[in-house]
Short mmCIF file of C-alpha atoms and ligand atoms in Angstrom, two decimals:
data_model
loop_
_atom_site.label_atom_id
_atom_site.label_comp_id
_atom_site.label_asym_id
_atom_site.label_seq_id
_atom_site.Cartn_x
_atom_site.Cartn_y
_atom_site.Cartn_z
CA UNK A 1 50.19 119.36 87.01
CA UNK A 2 51.22 119.67 83.38
CA UNK A 3 54.35 118.39 81.73
CA UNK A 4 55.94 119.44 78.45
CA UNK A 5 55.33 116.56 76.03
CA UNK A 6 56.95 116.20 72.59
CA UNK A 7 54.70 117.15 69.67
CA UNK A 8 55.02 113.67 68.14
CA UNK A 9 53.79 112.10 71.36
CA UNK A 10 50.84 114.52 71.59
CA UNK A 11 49.98 113.64 67.99
CA UNK A 12 49.76 109.95 68.95
CA UNK A 13 47.48 110.81 71.88
CA UNK A 14 45.33 112.95 69.55
CA UNK A 15 45.06 110.19 66.93
CA UNK A 16 43.79 107.73 69.53
CA UNK A 17 41.43 110.35 70.98
CA UNK A 18 39.94 110.99 67.52
CA UNK A 19 39.19 107.26 67.30
CA UNK A 20 37.52 107.41 70.71
CA UNK A 21 40.32 105.94 72.83
CA UNK A 22 41.99 107.51 75.84
CA UNK A 23 45.76 107.03 76.17
CA UNK A 24 48.33 107.83 78.81
CA UNK A 25 52.05 108.19 79.12
CA UNK A 26 53.12 105.51 81.54
CA UNK A 27 56.04 103.96 83.40
CA UNK A 28 59.58 105.34 83.28
CA UNK A 29 58.71 108.48 81.34
CA UNK A 30 56.14 109.62 83.92
CA UNK A 31 58.60 108.86 86.73
CA UNK A 32 61.22 110.98 84.98
CA UNK A 33 58.83 113.85 84.18
CA UNK A 34 57.81 113.97 87.86
CA UNK A 35 61.50 114.14 88.82
CA UNK A 36 62.10 116.94 86.36
CA UNK A 37 64.37 114.74 84.25
CA UNK A 38 63.97 114.46 80.47
CA UNK A 39 62.67 110.94 79.65
CA UNK A 40 64.82 108.97 77.19
CA UNK A 41 61.68 107.53 75.62
CA UNK A 42 57.92 107.77 75.97
CA UNK A 43 55.68 104.73 76.40
CA UNK A 44 51.93 104.98 76.12
CA UNK A 45 49.12 102.79 77.34
CA UNK A 46 45.60 102.65 75.89
CA UNK A 47 42.50 100.45 75.96
CA UNK A 48 42.63 100.26 72.13
CA UNK A 49 43.62 96.83 70.82
CA UNK A 50 46.50 96.60 68.35
CA UNK A 51 43.95 96.34 65.54
CA UNK A 52 42.13 99.45 66.69
CA UNK A 53 45.46 101.25 67.03
CA UNK A 54 46.43 100.29 63.46
CA UNK A 55 43.25 102.01 62.25
CA UNK A 56 43.83 105.10 64.40
CA UNK A 57 47.42 105.36 63.12
CA UNK A 58 46.53 104.99 59.42
CA UNK A 59 49.10 106.91 57.38
CA UNK A 60 51.78 106.81 60.11
CA UNK A 61 54.58 104.28 60.05
CA UNK A 62 53.77 101.48 62.46
CA UNK A 63 55.98 98.56 63.46
CA UNK A 64 54.38 95.50 65.02
CA UNK A 65 57.21 94.94 67.51
CA UNK A 66 55.39 93.13 70.27
CA UNK A 67 51.97 92.69 68.81
CA UNK A 68 51.36 89.45 70.74
CA UNK A 69 51.77 91.47 73.95
CA UNK A 70 49.70 94.33 72.60
CA UNK A 71 52.58 96.63 71.71
CA UNK A 72 52.93 98.69 68.54
CA UNK A 73 55.71 101.12 67.79
CA UNK A 74 54.50 104.18 65.93
CA UNK A 75 56.72 106.78 64.30
CA UNK A 76 55.48 110.30 64.77
CA UNK A 77 57.32 113.53 64.10
CA UNK A 78 60.59 111.65 63.72
CA UNK A 79 60.46 109.79 67.04
CA UNK A 80 59.29 106.27 67.95
CA UNK A 81 56.58 105.71 70.54
CA UNK A 82 55.63 102.36 72.01
CA UNK A 83 51.91 102.06 72.53
CA UNK A 84 50.60 99.07 74.46
CA UNK A 85 47.07 97.88 75.08
CA UNK A 86 46.10 97.86 78.79
CA UNK A 87 47.24 94.48 79.93
CA UNK A 88 46.92 92.07 82.79
CA UNK A 89 49.77 89.60 83.05
CA UNK A 90 48.60 86.00 83.42
CA UNK A 91 49.82 83.60 86.07
CA UNK A 92 53.62 83.30 86.40
CA UNK A 93 54.17 79.60 86.95
CA UNK A 94 57.92 79.73 86.39
CA UNK A 95 58.82 83.01 88.13
CA UNK A 96 60.07 84.31 84.80
CA UNK A 97 57.35 85.04 82.29
CA UNK A 98 53.61 85.26 82.49
CA UNK A 99 51.84 82.24 81.00
CA UNK A 100 49.87 84.63 78.85
CA UNK A 101 48.63 88.19 78.74
CA UNK A 102 45.06 89.36 78.71
CA UNK A 103 43.92 92.74 77.48
CA UNK A 104 41.69 94.75 79.78
CA UNK A 105 39.62 97.90 79.55
CA UNK A 106 40.83 99.06 82.97
CA UNK A 107 43.75 101.45 83.36
CA UNK A 108 43.93 100.49 87.03
CA UNK A 109 44.51 96.83 86.13
CA UNK A 110 47.29 97.87 83.79
CA UNK A 111 48.95 99.98 86.48
CA UNK A 112 48.65 97.42 89.27
CA UNK A 113 50.71 94.87 87.29
CA UNK A 114 53.69 97.24 87.22
CA UNK A 115 56.70 96.71 89.45
CA UNK A 116 57.22 99.74 91.71
CA UNK A 117 55.02 102.63 92.78
CA UNK A 118 57.31 105.16 91.08
CA UNK A 119 56.94 103.19 87.82
CA UNK A 120 53.18 102.75 88.09
CA UNK A 121 51.94 106.27 87.37
CA UNK A 122 50.16 107.42 84.22
CA UNK A 123 49.79 110.89 82.76
CA UNK A 124 47.66 112.46 80.11
CA UNK A 125 47.58 116.11 79.10
CA UNK A 126 43.80 116.03 79.58
CA UNK A 127 43.58 114.29 82.97
CA UNK A 128 46.95 115.08 84.45
CA UNK A 129 48.75 112.65 86.73
CA UNK A 130 47.12 109.37 87.71
CA UNK A 131 48.85 108.06 90.78
CA UNK A 132 46.95 105.20 92.41
CA UNK A 133 49.72 103.78 94.61
CA UNK A 134 51.48 106.79 96.06
CA UNK A 135 54.21 106.91 93.45
CA UNK A 136 54.63 110.65 93.76
CA UNK A 137 55.08 110.51 97.51
CA UNK A 138 57.61 107.70 97.15
CA UNK A 139 59.41 109.65 94.47
CA UNK A 140 59.61 112.66 96.77
CA UNK A 141 60.79 110.51 99.68
CA UNK A 142 63.23 108.54 97.52
CA UNK A 143 61.65 105.14 98.02
CA UNK A 144 61.44 102.03 95.83
CA UNK A 145 58.31 100.19 96.95
CA UNK A 146 56.66 97.24 95.28
CA UNK A 147 53.12 97.74 94.03
CA UNK A 148 51.01 95.44 96.21
CA UNK A 149 52.40 92.56 98.25
CA UNK A 150 56.18 92.49 97.65
CA UNK A 151 56.70 88.78 98.23
CA UNK A 152 54.01 87.91 95.69
CA UNK A 153 55.33 90.39 93.14
CA UNK A 154 58.86 89.00 93.34
CA UNK A 155 57.52 85.45 93.18
CA UNK A 156 55.72 86.35 89.98
CA UNK A 157 58.83 87.75 88.37
CA UNK A 158 62.23 87.48 90.01
CA UNK A 159 63.74 89.98 87.59
CA UNK A 160 61.99 92.63 89.69
CA UNK A 161 64.52 91.88 92.44
CA UNK A 162 67.34 93.02 90.17
CA UNK A 163 65.24 95.95 88.96
CA UNK A 164 64.69 97.13 92.54
CA UNK A 165 68.46 97.24 93.11
CA UNK A 166 68.97 98.89 89.74
CA UNK A 167 66.50 101.70 90.44
CA UNK A 168 67.87 102.16 93.98
CA UNK A 169 71.27 102.71 92.39
CA UNK A 170 70.31 104.88 89.43
CA UNK A 171 67.82 107.01 91.36
CA UNK A 172 69.75 107.01 94.63
CA UNK A 173 66.67 105.68 96.45
CA UNK A 174 66.20 103.44 99.49
CA UNK A 175 64.28 100.21 99.08
CA UNK A 176 61.28 100.20 101.42
CA UNK A 177 61.62 97.81 104.35
CA UNK A 178 59.07 95.16 103.39
CA UNK A 179 60.12 95.28 99.76
CA UNK A 180 63.77 94.86 100.82
CA UNK A 181 62.97 91.99 103.19
CA UNK A 182 61.01 90.17 100.47
CA UNK A 183 63.71 90.56 97.89
CA UNK A 184 66.36 89.32 100.32
CA UNK A 185 64.29 86.22 101.04
CA UNK A 186 63.68 85.51 97.39
CA UNK A 187 67.14 86.41 96.06
CA UNK A 188 68.02 82.82 95.05
CA UNK A 189 65.03 82.78 92.69
CA UNK A 190 66.79 85.31 90.47
CA UNK A 191 68.69 82.28 89.14
CA UNK A 192 65.57 81.38 87.15
CA UNK A 193 65.86 84.59 85.15
CA UNK A 194 67.87 84.52 81.94
CA UNK A 195 71.52 85.58 82.39
CA UNK A 196 71.08 88.22 79.68
CA UNK A 197 68.36 90.01 81.63
CA UNK A 198 70.29 89.75 84.90
CA UNK A 199 73.31 91.21 83.15
CA UNK A 200 71.32 94.09 81.73
CA UNK A 201 70.08 95.08 85.20
CA UNK A 202 73.48 94.53 86.83
CA UNK A 203 75.20 96.80 84.31
CA UNK A 204 72.54 99.48 84.82
CA UNK A 205 73.00 99.12 88.58
CA UNK A 206 76.76 99.62 88.10
CA UNK A 207 76.13 102.74 86.03
CA UNK A 208 74.07 104.32 88.81
CA UNK A 209 75.25 107.21 90.96
CA UNK A 210 74.53 105.22 94.13
CA UNK A 211 76.01 101.91 93.03
CA UNK A 212 78.46 101.68 95.91
CA UNK A 213 75.75 101.97 98.52
CA UNK A 214 73.53 99.41 96.79
CA UNK A 215 76.40 96.98 96.16
CA UNK A 216 77.37 97.13 99.83
CA UNK A 217 73.85 96.89 101.22
CA UNK A 218 72.73 94.07 98.92
CA UNK A 219 75.87 91.97 98.60
CA UNK A 220 74.02 88.82 99.68
CA UNK A 221 71.30 89.38 97.10
CA UNK A 222 73.78 90.00 94.29
CA UNK A 223 75.89 86.98 95.21
CA UNK A 224 72.78 84.79 95.20
CA UNK A 225 71.67 86.23 91.86
CA UNK A 226 75.13 86.02 90.30
CA UNK A 227 76.94 83.16 92.06
CA UNK A 228 80.19 83.90 90.20
CA UNK A 229 80.45 87.03 92.41
CA UNK A 230 80.27 85.11 95.70
CA UNK A 231 84.02 84.30 95.99
CA UNK A 232 84.80 88.03 96.21
CA UNK A 233 84.04 87.54 99.89
CA UNK A 234 85.58 89.97 102.33
CA UNK A 235 87.12 92.11 99.61
CA UNK A 236 83.59 93.04 98.48
CA UNK A 237 83.38 96.53 99.98
CA UNK A 238 86.68 97.65 98.49
CA UNK A 239 85.69 96.19 95.14
CA UNK A 240 82.32 97.96 95.36
CA UNK A 241 83.91 101.30 95.99
CA UNK A 242 86.34 100.82 93.07
CA UNK A 243 83.47 99.76 90.79
CA UNK A 244 81.50 102.87 91.76
CA UNK A 245 84.33 105.10 90.52
CA UNK A 246 83.90 103.57 87.06
CA UNK A 247 80.13 104.05 86.82
CA UNK A 248 80.49 105.85 83.49
CA UNK A 249 81.87 102.63 81.98
CA UNK A 250 79.79 99.74 83.40
CA UNK A 251 81.83 96.98 81.71
CA UNK A 252 84.96 98.29 83.39
CA UNK A 253 83.01 98.75 86.63
CA UNK A 254 82.14 95.05 86.52
CA UNK A 255 85.80 94.27 85.84
CA UNK A 256 86.67 96.33 88.94
CA UNK A 257 84.15 94.40 91.04
CA UNK A 258 85.60 91.19 89.68
CA UNK A 259 89.24 92.11 90.15
CA UNK A 260 89.74 90.21 93.42
CA UNK A 261 88.69 87.06 91.54
CA UNK A 262 91.61 87.26 89.12
CA UNK A 263 91.82 86.67 85.40
CA UNK A 264 90.20 83.26 84.95
CA UNK A 265 87.26 83.86 87.28
CA UNK A 266 86.67 87.26 85.68
CA UNK A 267 86.40 85.57 82.32
CA UNK A 268 84.04 82.99 83.86
CA UNK A 269 81.90 85.73 85.46
CA UNK A 270 81.48 87.56 82.17
CA UNK A 271 80.70 84.32 80.36
CA UNK A 272 78.14 83.36 83.01
CA UNK A 273 76.38 86.67 82.24
CA UNK A 274 76.53 85.94 78.49
CA UNK A 275 78.27 89.22 77.73
CA UNK A 276 79.62 89.71 74.23
CA UNK A 277 83.10 88.33 73.56
CA UNK A 278 84.58 91.80 73.20
CA UNK A 279 83.51 92.89 76.71
CA UNK A 280 84.67 89.60 78.22
CA UNK A 281 88.10 89.91 76.59
CA UNK A 282 88.38 93.56 77.55
CA UNK A 283 87.62 92.97 81.24
CA UNK A 284 89.75 89.84 81.47
CA UNK A 285 92.74 91.52 79.80
CA UNK A 286 92.51 94.54 82.11
CA UNK A 287 92.46 92.33 85.23
CA UNK A 288 95.30 90.18 83.83
CA UNK A 289 97.43 93.23 83.03
CA UNK A 290 96.87 94.65 86.49
CA UNK A 291 97.75 91.34 88.15
CA UNK A 292 100.92 91.10 86.05
CA UNK A 293 102.04 94.38 87.61
CA UNK A 294 101.94 97.91 86.27
CA UNK A 295 105.12 99.25 84.65
CA UNK A 296 107.51 101.09 86.95
CA UNK A 297 109.77 102.69 84.32
CA UNK A 298 109.95 103.52 80.63
CA UNK A 299 111.45 100.22 79.64
CA UNK A 300 108.78 98.29 81.61
CA UNK A 301 106.17 100.45 79.95
CA UNK A 302 107.39 99.37 76.52
CA UNK A 303 107.12 95.67 77.37
CA UNK A 304 103.75 96.24 79.03
CA UNK A 305 102.40 97.89 75.88
CA UNK A 306 103.91 95.20 73.64
CA UNK A 307 102.23 92.58 75.79
CA UNK A 308 98.82 94.14 76.38
CA UNK A 309 98.34 96.95 73.87
CA UNK A 310 97.33 100.53 74.54
CA UNK A 311 93.57 100.02 75.18
CA UNK A 312 94.20 97.36 77.84
CA UNK A 313 96.95 99.49 79.37
CA UNK A 314 94.48 102.36 79.75
CA UNK A 315 91.83 100.05 81.22
CA UNK A 316 94.34 98.59 83.68
CA UNK A 317 95.37 102.12 84.72
CA UNK A 318 91.71 103.05 85.24
CA UNK A 319 91.24 99.98 87.44
CA UNK A 320 94.39 100.75 89.39
CA UNK A 321 93.21 104.32 89.85
CA UNK A 322 89.80 103.17 91.07
CA UNK A 323 91.52 100.92 93.62
CA UNK A 324 94.01 103.67 94.46
CA UNK A 325 96.77 101.10 93.94
CA UNK A 326 100.19 102.40 94.92
CA UNK A 327 102.26 102.68 91.77
CA UNK A 328 99.39 103.97 89.64
CA UNK A 329 100.91 107.42 89.22
CA UNK A 330 104.37 105.99 88.51
CA UNK A 331 102.87 103.73 85.87
CA UNK A 332 100.96 106.60 84.29
CA UNK A 333 104.16 108.63 84.07
CA UNK A 334 106.15 105.67 82.72
CA UNK A 335 103.57 105.09 80.00
CA UNK A 336 103.52 108.79 79.10
CA UNK A 337 107.31 108.94 79.01
CA UNK A 338 107.33 105.83 76.84
CA UNK A 339 104.97 107.45 74.32
CA UNK A 340 107.34 110.40 74.07
CA UNK A 341 110.14 108.04 72.94
CA UNK A 342 108.19 107.07 69.82
CA UNK A 343 109.40 103.47 70.21
CA UNK A 344 107.34 100.74 68.52
CA UNK A 345 104.97 98.48 70.44
CA UNK A 346 103.72 96.37 67.55
CA UNK A 347 105.30 94.42 64.70
CA UNK A 348 103.60 96.72 62.21
CA UNK A 349 105.52 99.67 63.68
CA UNK A 350 108.85 97.82 63.62
CA UNK A 351 111.22 99.21 60.96
CA UNK A 352 111.96 95.71 59.72
CA UNK A 353 109.88 93.14 57.82
CA UNK A 354 110.16 89.38 57.90
CA UNK A 355 111.50 89.45 54.34
CA UNK A 356 114.44 91.59 55.48
CA UNK A 357 115.54 88.69 57.67
CA UNK A 358 115.96 86.45 54.61
CA UNK A 359 118.79 88.76 53.50
CA UNK A 360 120.79 87.82 56.59
CA UNK A 361 120.00 84.16 56.13
CA UNK A 362 117.20 83.65 58.65
CA UNK A 363 114.78 81.27 56.97
CA UNK A 364 111.02 81.86 57.06
CA UNK A 365 109.01 79.91 59.57
CA UNK A 366 108.43 80.03 63.31
CA UNK A 367 112.04 81.03 64.00
CA UNK A 368 111.58 84.20 62.00
CA UNK A 369 108.46 85.13 63.91
CA UNK A 370 110.28 84.50 67.17
CA UNK A 371 113.18 86.71 66.06
CA UNK A 372 110.81 89.52 65.11
CA UNK A 373 109.12 89.37 68.52
CA UNK A 374 112.46 89.53 70.27
CA UNK A 375 113.53 92.46 68.09
CA UNK A 376 110.29 94.23 68.97
CA UNK A 377 111.04 93.77 72.68
CA UNK A 378 114.55 95.16 72.13
CA UNK A 379 113.22 98.16 70.21
CA UNK A 380 110.45 98.80 72.75
CA UNK A 381 112.92 98.81 75.61
CA UNK A 382 115.32 101.03 73.69
CA UNK A 383 118.10 98.45 73.55
CA UNK A 384 118.10 98.59 69.76
CA UNK A 385 117.05 101.60 67.69
CA UNK A 386 113.96 101.16 65.54
CA UNK A 387 115.96 101.46 62.31
CA UNK A 388 116.41 98.80 59.65
CA UNK A 389 120.18 98.44 59.90
CA UNK A 390 120.27 98.47 63.68
CA UNK A 391 117.51 95.86 63.79
CA UNK A 392 119.29 93.67 61.21
CA UNK A 393 122.45 93.83 63.28
CA UNK A 394 120.36 92.96 66.33
CA UNK A 395 118.90 89.99 64.44
CA UNK A 396 122.38 88.70 63.64
CA UNK A 397 123.41 89.09 67.28
CA UNK A 398 120.40 87.02 68.29
CA UNK A 399 121.25 84.40 65.65
CA UNK A 400 124.86 84.09 66.68
CA UNK A 401 123.98 84.10 70.36
CA UNK A 402 125.77 87.39 70.99
CA UNK A 403 122.56 88.72 72.40
CA UNK A 404 120.07 86.91 74.63
P1 ATP B 1 64.17 103.02 81.99
O1 ATP B 1 64.29 104.45 82.31
O2 ATP B 1 65.39 102.23 82.27
O3 ATP B 1 63.62 102.74 80.62
P2 ATP B 1 61.62 102.06 82.84
O4 ATP B 1 60.93 102.23 84.14
O5 ATP B 1 61.03 102.74 81.65
O6 ATP B 1 63.11 102.49 83.06
P3 ATP B 1 61.37 99.66 81.36
O7 ATP B 1 62.10 98.37 81.49
O8 ATP B 1 61.54 100.45 80.11
O9 ATP B 1 61.76 100.54 82.61
O10 ATP B 1 59.84 99.32 81.60
C1 ATP B 1 58.80 100.25 81.37
C2 ATP B 1 57.74 100.10 82.46
O11 ATP B 1 57.16 98.79 82.39
C3 ATP B 1 58.23 100.23 83.88
O12 ATP B 1 58.29 101.56 84.28
C4 ATP B 1 57.21 99.43 84.65
O13 ATP B 1 56.03 100.18 84.81
C5 ATP B 1 56.90 98.29 83.70
N1 ATP B 1 57.77 97.12 83.90
C6 ATP B 1 58.92 96.83 83.22
N2 ATP B 1 59.42 95.66 83.63
C7 ATP B 1 58.59 95.18 84.56
C8 ATP B 1 58.56 93.99 85.35
N3 ATP B 1 59.52 93.07 85.27
N4 ATP B 1 57.52 93.83 86.20
C9 ATP B 1 56.53 94.75 86.30
N5 ATP B 1 56.51 95.89 85.59
C10 ATP B 1 57.52 96.11 84.73
MG1 MG B 2 61.74 102.57 79.60
#
């Protein structure tokens, strides 16, 4: 079996070979090559120590990214390759990280520490595929299977539980029976893993083509791993199917999953996963806008856009669509019809400035801001034209109580 390998990657292999060291492509890239999918990056493994690699790579740009763990990044032919010394992970006393790593001269030892059979294959142009644990057969059968004893492997590193679900979703694979049973038993131990790493796997899971199936089948595992999801309860399956429709936008997919929880719990869920503020606000606003009710006519649409803004309106529509909410199509049409009116939805688009209000005797201060907001609502709903004179007249009406 031979795979097409980028020239830069072959050059790295050649450099190491010239210094007397074998090296192999390993992990995700080999899995993807076997599936006939272009790898998004290429990782290599070698018995050379980082020091020996530095010598072999003399003249190339090398970055000492993870030197303590034996990893160097080398730039070759315009691409970056991560090269790691064969490694044995030390004891995992906390179920999160190995207490230390030890280099080894054995490729087999390096492969046996890896998580799943499909991720534990190596390849070199010279020797072809090295598949010690039946990774190719599992790939062909569509199976995620732990390397070695599943219970022990998940005890070592509980992140592997989330990774199993992630790969099942992205590859559309089944999790092998014993592997699945072990990860169900140990699901609560995922809580020991950092929220950032749980989030990363959860978002990848949500981006997968088989996310709905995995979400449904492993609800208990996910709720143990991310307790903020547990209150979704009986609405889980519907939420899972809505989330799956938004797989191309995992943040929104998570908002869809979280929708039954409402605005505050959605914010809490995102914060518990330590997402960036922008994603948290985006998801929370979309759920809030949806809960407030989608617009049913042009005038509603104006107020909706004034209140939530165009990006949130689009997100809320996408959520409503994913849930097949009645009223989605009406709202879409109302928003489109509103856009055609050219009415303003923000103070910056209002044809009147605060200073203009001074001319009619409205003093600066909070009252002026309040008046501007009310004028914006009137202009957005078409009750007053977005023209300076009409807005000034509207302001006077508000002042004198002629208009509510
Ligand atoms: P992706 O396509 O998302 O990059 P990947 O399989 O390359 O998937 P990485 O997280 O990049 O995943 O890890 C590279 C390789 O390192 C894996 O294929 C696997 O062999 C090994 N690996 C990564 N994380 C773990 C882990 N927690 N436990 C055991 N092996 C792991
Ligand atoms: Mg990878």
